[in-house]
PDB file of C-alpha atoms in Angstrom:
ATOM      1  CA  UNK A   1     -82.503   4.611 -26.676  1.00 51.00           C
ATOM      2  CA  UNK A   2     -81.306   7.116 -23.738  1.00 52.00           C
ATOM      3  CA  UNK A   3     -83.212  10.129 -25.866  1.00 53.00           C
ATOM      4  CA  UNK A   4     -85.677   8.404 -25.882  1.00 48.00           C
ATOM      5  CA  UNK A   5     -85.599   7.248 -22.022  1.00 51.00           C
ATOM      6  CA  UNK A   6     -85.286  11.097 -21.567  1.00 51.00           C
ATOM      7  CA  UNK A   7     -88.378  11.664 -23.818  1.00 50.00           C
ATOM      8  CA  UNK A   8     -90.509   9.576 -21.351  1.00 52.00           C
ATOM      9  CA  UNK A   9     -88.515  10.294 -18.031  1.00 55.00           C
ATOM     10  CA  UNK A  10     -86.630   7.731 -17.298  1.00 54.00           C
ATOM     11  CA  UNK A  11     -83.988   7.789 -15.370  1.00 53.00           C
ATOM     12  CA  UNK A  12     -80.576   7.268 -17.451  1.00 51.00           C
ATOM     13  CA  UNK A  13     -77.459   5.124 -16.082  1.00 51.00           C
ATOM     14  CA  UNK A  14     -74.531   6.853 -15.382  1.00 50.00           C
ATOM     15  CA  UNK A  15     -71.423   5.490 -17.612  1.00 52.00           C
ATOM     16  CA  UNK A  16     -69.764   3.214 -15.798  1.00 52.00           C
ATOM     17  CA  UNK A  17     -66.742   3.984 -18.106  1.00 56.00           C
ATOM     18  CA  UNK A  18     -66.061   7.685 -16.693  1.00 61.00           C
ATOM     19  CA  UNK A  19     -62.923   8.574 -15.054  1.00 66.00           C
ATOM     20  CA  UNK A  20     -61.513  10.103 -11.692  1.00 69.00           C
ATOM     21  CA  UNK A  21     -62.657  13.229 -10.389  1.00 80.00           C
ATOM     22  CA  UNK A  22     -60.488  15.734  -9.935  1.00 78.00           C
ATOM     23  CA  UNK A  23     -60.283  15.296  -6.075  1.00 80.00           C
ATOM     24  CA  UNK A  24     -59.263  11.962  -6.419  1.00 74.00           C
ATOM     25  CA  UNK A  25     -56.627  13.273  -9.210  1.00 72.00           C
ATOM     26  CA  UNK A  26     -55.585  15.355  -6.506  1.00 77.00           C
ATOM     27  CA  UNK A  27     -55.458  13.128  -3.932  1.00 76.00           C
ATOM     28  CA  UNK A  28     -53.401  10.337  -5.739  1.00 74.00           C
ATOM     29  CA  UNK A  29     -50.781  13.480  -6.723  1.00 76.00           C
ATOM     30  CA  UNK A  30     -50.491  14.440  -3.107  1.00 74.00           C
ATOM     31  CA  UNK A  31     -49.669  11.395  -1.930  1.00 76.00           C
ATOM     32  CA  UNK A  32     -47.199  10.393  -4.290  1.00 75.00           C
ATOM     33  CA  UNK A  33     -45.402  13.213  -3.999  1.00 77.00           C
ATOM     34  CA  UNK A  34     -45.088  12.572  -0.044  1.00 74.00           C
ATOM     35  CA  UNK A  35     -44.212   9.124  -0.498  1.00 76.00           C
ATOM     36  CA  UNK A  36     -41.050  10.068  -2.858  1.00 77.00           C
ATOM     37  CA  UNK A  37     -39.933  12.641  -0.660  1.00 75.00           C
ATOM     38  CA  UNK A  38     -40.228  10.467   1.992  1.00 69.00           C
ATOM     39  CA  UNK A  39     -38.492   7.682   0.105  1.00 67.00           C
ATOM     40  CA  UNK A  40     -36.166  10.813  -1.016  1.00 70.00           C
ATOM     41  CA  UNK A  41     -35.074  11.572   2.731  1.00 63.00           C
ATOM     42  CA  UNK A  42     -34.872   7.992   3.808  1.00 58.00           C
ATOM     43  CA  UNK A  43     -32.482   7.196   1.046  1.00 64.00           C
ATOM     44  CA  UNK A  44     -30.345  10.801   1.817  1.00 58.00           C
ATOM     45  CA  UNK A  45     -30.321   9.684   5.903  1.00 58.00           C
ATOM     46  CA  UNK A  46     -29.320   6.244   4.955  1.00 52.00           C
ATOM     47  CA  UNK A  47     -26.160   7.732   2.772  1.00 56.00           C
ATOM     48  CA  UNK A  48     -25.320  10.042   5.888  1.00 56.00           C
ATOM     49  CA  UNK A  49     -25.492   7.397   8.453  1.00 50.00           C
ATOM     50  CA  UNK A  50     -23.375   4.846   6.253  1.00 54.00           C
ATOM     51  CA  UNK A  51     -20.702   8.243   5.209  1.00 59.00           C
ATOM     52  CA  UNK A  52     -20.329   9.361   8.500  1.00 64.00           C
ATOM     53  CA  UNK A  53     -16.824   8.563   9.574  1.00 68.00           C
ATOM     54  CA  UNK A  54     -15.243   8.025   5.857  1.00 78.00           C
ATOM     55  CA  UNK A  55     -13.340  11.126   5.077  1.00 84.00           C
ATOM     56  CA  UNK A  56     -11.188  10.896   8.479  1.00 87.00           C
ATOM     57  CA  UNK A  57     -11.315   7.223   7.636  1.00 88.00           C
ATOM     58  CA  UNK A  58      -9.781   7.847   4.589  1.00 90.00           C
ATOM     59  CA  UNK A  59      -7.660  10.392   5.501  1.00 92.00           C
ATOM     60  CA  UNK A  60      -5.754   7.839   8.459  1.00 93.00           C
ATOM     61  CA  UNK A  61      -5.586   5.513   5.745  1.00 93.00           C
ATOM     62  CA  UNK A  62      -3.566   7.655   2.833  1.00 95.00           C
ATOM     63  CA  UNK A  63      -1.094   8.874   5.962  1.00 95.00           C
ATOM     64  CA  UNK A  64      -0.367   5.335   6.977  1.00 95.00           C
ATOM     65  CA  UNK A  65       0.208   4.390   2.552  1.00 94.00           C
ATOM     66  CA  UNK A  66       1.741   7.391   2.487  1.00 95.00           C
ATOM     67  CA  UNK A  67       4.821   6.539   5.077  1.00 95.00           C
ATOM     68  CA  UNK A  68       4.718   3.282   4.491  1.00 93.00           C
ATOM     69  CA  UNK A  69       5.730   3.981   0.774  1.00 93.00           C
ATOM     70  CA  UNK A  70       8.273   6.556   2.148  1.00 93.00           C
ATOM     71  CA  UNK A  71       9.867   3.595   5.059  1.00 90.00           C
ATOM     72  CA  UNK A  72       9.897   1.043   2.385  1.00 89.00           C
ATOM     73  CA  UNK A  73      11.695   3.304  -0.179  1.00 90.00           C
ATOM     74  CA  UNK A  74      14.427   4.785   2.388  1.00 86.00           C
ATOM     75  CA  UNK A  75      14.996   1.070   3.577  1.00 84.00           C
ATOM     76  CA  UNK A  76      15.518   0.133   0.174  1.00 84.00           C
ATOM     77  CA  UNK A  77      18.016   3.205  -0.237  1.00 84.00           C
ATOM     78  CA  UNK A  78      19.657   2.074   2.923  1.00 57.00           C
ATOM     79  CA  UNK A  79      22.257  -0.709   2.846  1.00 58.00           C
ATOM     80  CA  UNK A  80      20.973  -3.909   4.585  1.00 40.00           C
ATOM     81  CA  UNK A  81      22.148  -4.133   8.111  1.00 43.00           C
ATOM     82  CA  UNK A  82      22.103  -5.766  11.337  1.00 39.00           C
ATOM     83  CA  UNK A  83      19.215  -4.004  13.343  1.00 38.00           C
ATOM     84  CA  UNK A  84      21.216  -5.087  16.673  1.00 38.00           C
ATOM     85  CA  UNK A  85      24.866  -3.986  16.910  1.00 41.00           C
ATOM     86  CA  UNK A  86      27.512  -2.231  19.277  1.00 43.00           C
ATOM     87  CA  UNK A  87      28.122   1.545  19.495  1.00 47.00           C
ATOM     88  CA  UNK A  88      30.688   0.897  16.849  1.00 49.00           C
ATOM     89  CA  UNK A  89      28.414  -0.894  14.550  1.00 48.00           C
ATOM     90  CA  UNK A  90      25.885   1.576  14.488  1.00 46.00           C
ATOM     91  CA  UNK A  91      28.474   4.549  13.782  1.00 50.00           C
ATOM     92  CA  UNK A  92      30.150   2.867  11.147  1.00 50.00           C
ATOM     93  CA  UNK A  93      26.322   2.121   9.453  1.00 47.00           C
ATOM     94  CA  UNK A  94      25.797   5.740   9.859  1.00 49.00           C
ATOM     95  CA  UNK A  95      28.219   6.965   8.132  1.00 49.00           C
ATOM     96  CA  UNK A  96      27.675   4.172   5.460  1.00 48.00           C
ATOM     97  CA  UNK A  97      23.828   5.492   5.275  1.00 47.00           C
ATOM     98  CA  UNK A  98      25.549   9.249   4.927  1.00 48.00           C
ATOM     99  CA  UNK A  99      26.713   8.075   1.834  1.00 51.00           C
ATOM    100  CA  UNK A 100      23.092   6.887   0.333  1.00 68.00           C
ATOM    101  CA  UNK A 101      20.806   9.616   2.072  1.00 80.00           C
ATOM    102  CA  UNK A 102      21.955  13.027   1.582  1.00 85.00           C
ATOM    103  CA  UNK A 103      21.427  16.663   0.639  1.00 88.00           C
ATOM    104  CA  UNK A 104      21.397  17.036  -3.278  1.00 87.00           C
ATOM    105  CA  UNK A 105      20.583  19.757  -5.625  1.00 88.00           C
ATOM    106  CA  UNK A 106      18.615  17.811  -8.778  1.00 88.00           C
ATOM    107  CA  UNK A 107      20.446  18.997 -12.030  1.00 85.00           C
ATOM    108  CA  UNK A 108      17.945  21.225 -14.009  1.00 80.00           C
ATOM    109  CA  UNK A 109      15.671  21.590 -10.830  1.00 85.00           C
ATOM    110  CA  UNK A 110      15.155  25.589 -10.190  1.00 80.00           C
ATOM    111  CA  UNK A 111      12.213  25.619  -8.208  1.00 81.00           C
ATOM    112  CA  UNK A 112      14.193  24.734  -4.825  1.00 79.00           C
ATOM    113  CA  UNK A 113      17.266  27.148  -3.560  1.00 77.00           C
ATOM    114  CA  UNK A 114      18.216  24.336  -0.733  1.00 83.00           C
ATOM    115  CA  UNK A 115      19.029  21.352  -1.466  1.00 88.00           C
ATOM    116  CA  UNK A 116      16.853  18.468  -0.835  1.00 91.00           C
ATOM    117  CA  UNK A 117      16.616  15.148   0.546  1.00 91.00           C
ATOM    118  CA  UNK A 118      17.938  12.840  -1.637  1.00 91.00           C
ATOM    119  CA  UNK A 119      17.863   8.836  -1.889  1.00 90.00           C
ATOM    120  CA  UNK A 120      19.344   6.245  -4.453  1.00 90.00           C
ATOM    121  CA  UNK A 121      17.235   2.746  -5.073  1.00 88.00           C
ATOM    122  CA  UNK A 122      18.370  -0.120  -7.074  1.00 87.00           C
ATOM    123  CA  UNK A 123      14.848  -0.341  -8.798  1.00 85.00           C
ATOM    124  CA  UNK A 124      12.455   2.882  -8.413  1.00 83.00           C
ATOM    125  CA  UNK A 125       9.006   1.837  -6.647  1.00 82.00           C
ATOM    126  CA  UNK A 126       6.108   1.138  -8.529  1.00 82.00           C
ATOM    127  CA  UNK A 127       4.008   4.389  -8.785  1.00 83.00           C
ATOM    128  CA  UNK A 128       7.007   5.664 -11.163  1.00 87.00           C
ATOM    129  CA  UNK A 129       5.855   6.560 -14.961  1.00 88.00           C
ATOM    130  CA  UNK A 130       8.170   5.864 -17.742  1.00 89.00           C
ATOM    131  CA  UNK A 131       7.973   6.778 -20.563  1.00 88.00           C
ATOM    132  CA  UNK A 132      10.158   3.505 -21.808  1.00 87.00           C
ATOM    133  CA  UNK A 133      11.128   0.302 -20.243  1.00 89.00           C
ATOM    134  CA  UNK A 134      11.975   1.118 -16.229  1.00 88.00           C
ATOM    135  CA  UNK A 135      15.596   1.982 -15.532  1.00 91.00           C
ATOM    136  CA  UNK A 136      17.800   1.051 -12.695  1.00 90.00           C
ATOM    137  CA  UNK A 137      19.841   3.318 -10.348  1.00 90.00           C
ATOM    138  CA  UNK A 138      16.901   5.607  -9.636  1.00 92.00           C
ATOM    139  CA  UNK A 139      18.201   8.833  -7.654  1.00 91.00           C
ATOM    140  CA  UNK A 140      14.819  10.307  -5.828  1.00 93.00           C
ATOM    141  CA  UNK A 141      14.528  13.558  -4.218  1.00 94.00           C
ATOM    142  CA  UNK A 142      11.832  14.615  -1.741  1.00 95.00           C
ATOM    143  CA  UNK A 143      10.575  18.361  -2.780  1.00 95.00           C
ATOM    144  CA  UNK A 144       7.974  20.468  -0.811  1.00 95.00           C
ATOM    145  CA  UNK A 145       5.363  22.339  -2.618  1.00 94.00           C
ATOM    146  CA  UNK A 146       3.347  24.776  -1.216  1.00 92.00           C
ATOM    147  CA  UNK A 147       0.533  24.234  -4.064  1.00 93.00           C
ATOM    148  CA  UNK A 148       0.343  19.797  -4.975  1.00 95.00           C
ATOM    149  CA  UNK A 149       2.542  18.966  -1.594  1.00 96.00           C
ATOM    150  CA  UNK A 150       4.987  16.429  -1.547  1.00 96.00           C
ATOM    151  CA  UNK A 151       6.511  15.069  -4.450  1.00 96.00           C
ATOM    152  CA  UNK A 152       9.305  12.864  -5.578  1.00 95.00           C
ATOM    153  CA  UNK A 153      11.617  13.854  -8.307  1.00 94.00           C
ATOM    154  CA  UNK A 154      13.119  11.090  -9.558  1.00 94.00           C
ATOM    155  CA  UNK A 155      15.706  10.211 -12.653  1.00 94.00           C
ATOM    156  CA  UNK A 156      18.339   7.450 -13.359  1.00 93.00           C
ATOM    157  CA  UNK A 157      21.832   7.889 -13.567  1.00 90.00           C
ATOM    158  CA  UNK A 158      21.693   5.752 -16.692  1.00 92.00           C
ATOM    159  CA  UNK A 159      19.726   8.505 -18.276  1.00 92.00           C
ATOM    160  CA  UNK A 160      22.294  10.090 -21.042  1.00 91.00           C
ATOM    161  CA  UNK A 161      21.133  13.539 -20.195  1.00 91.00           C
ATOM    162  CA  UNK A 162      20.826  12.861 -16.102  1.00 90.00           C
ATOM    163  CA  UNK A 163      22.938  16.470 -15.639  1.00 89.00           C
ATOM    164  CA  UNK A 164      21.125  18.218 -17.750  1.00 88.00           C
ATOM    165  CA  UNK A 165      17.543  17.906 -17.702  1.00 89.00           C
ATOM    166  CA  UNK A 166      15.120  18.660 -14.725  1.00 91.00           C
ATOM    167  CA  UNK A 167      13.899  15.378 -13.082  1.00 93.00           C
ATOM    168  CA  UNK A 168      10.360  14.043 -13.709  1.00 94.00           C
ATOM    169  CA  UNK A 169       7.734  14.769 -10.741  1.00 94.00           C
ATOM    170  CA  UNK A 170       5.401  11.970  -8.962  1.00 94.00           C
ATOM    171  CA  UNK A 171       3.073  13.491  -6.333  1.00 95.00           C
ATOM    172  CA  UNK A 172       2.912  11.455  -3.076  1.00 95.00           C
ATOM    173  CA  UNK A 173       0.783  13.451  -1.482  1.00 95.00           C
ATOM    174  CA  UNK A 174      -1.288  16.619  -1.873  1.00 96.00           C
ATOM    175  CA  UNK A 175      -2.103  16.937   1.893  1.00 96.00           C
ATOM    176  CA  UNK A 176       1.315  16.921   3.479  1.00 97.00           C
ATOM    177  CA  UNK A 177       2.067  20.526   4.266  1.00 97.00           C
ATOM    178  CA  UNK A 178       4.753  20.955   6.445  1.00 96.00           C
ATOM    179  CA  UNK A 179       8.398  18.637   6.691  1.00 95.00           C
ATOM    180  CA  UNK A 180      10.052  19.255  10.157  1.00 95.00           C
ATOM    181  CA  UNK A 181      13.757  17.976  10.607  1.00 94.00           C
ATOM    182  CA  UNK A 182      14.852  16.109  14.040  1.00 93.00           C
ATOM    183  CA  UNK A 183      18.447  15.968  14.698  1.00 91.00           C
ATOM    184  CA  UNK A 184      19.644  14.288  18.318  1.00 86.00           C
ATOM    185  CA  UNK A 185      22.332  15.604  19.750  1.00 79.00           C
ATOM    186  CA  UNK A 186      24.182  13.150  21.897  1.00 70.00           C
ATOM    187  CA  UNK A 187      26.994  15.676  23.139  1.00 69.00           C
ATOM    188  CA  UNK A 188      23.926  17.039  25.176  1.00 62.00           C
ATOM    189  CA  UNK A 189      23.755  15.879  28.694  1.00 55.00           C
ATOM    190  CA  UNK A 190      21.614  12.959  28.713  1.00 57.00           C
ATOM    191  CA  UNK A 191      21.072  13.460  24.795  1.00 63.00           C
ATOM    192  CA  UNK A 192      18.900  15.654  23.349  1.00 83.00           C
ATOM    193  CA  UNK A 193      16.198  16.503  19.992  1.00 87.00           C
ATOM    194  CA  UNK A 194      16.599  19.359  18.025  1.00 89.00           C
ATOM    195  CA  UNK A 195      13.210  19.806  16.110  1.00 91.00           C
ATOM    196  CA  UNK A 196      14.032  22.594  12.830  1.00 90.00           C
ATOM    197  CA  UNK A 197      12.278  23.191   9.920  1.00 89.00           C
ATOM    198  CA  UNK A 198      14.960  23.769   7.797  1.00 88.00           C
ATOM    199  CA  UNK A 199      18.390  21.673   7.712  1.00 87.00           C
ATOM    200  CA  UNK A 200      20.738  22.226  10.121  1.00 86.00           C
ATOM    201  CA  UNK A 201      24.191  23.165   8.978  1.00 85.00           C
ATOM    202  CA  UNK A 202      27.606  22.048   9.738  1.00 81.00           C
ATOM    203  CA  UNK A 203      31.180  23.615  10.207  1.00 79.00           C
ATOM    204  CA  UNK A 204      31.344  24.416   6.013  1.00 75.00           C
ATOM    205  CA  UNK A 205      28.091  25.597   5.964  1.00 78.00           C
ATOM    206  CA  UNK A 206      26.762  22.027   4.369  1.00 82.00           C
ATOM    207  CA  UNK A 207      23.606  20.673   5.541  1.00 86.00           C
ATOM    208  CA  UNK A 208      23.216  17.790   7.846  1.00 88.00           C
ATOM    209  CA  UNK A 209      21.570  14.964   7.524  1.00 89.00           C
ATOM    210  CA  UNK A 210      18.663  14.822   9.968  1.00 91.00           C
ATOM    211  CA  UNK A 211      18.189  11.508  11.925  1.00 90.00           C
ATOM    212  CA  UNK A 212      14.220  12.069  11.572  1.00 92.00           C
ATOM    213  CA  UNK A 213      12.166  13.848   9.969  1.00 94.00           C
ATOM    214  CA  UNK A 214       8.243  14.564  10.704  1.00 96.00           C
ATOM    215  CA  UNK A 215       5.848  14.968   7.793  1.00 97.00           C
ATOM    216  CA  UNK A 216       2.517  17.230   8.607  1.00 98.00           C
ATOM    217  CA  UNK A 217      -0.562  15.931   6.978  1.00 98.00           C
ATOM    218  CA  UNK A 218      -3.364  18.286   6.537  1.00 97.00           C
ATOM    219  CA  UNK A 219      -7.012  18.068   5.226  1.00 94.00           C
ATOM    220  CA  UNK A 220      -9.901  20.664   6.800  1.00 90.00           C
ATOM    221  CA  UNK A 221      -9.384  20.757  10.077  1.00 92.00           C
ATOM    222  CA  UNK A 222      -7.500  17.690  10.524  1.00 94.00           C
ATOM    223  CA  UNK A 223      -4.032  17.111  11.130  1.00 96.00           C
ATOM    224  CA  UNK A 224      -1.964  14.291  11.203  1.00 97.00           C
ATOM    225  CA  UNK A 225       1.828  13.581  12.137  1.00 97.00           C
ATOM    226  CA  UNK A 226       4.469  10.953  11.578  1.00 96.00           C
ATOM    227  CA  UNK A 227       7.610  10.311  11.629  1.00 94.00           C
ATOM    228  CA  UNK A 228      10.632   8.350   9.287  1.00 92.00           C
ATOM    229  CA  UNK A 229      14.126   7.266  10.158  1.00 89.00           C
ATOM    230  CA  UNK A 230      16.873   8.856   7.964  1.00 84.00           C
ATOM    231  CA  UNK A 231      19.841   7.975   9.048  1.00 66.00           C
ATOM    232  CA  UNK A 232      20.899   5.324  11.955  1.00 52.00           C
ATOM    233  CA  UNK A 233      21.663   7.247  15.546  1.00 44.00           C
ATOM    234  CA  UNK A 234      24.339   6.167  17.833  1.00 43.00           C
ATOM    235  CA  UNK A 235      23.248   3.618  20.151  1.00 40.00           C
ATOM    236  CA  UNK A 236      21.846   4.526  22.898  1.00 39.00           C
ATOM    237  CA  UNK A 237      18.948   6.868  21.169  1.00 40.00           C
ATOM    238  CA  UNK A 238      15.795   6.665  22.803  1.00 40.00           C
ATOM    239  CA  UNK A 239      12.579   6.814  20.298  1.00 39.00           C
ATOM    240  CA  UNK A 240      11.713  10.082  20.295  1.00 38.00           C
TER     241      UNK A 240
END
């Protein structure tokens, strides 16, 4: 029929089942691609504008877990107390925290020359790994290091081989990078703090135990500081 429409001249209908050009090919590419990047930016802005704030966010909220963990451990160490008391009150708890918080070399432990700050608890906190059924009588040991930061060695006394193997590690916290010691010194006039970053040592050459000490928390270029009560002042200390 169209050859012979051609034969005579006629005009022939165009197929109303041909496709798009290639300008409108084109054309629909183009603007696809515009509206995914655009979609593409809008979605990256979006995840900017609801991020922005998070890491120091964060970060303020593993230093506050952090000492918390650290203040509800030592208190535990501690032996319950009046919080008010006399002069005489407060000594004698002093010397009875001495005897709980102190300066201890962990059997087996050769990657520290000084001793370190030690602490017994009744029942080890929660973040502890056994590898049996939890023990009590947990002695715990605070240990600097300059590569994973702070971490607690930790091993009962029940243990049969206690003083002889090295204790097992927990890290507490990869970003604290510096542990500064506070001692006050009440023979001072009008009482003074001592800020050291090592232990201060007494008449037989035996460290002290601080009354604070000040963890450093770093991450980038922020820094954060706080502080935890070791062992109970004489009264009178002001908060330092």
């Amino acid at each position: 029929m169209n050859r012979l429409a051609r034969c005579h001249g006629e005009p022939v209908a165009r197929d109303r089942q041909s496709g798009f050009s290639l300008i409108e090919v084109l054309l629909a590419v183009v603007l696809g691609a515009a509206l995914l990047t655009a979609a593409t930016f809008f979605i990256f802005s979006m995840g900017q504008l609801w991020g922005r704030g998070a890491e120091p966010r964060l970060f303020e909220q593993h230093v506050r877990g952090v000492t918390r963990f650290l203040e509800s451990a030592i208190r535990e160490a501690l032996p319950a107390g009046e919080a008010q008391g006399g002069q005489q009150q407060q000594q004698q708890q002093a010397q009875t925290n001495a005897a709980r918080v102190f300066w201890h070399n962990p059997p087996g432990f050769t990657f520290a020359d000084d001793p370190l700050l030690t602490f017994e608890m009744v029942n080890g906190p929660g973040l502890l790994a056994w590898p049996d059924r939890p023990l009590p009588f947990v002695v715990c040991s605070l240990f600097l290091d300059p590569r994973d930061g702070l971490m607690l060695l930790w091993k009962s006394r029940l243990e049969i081989d206690f003083e002889l193997m090295e204790p097992r590690r927990t890290q507490i916290s990869p970003y604290v990078t510096a542990i500064t010691y506070l001692y006050y010194d009440a023979e001072e006039a009008g009482g003074g703090w001592e800020e050291r970053p090592d232990p201060r040592t007494g008449d037989g050459a035996e460290p002290v135990l601080p009354t604070r000490i000040r963890l450093t928390f770093t991450y980038e270029n922020m820094v954060r500081h706080t502080e935890l009560a070791i062992a109970a002042a004489p009264a009178g200390v002001p908060i330092y």
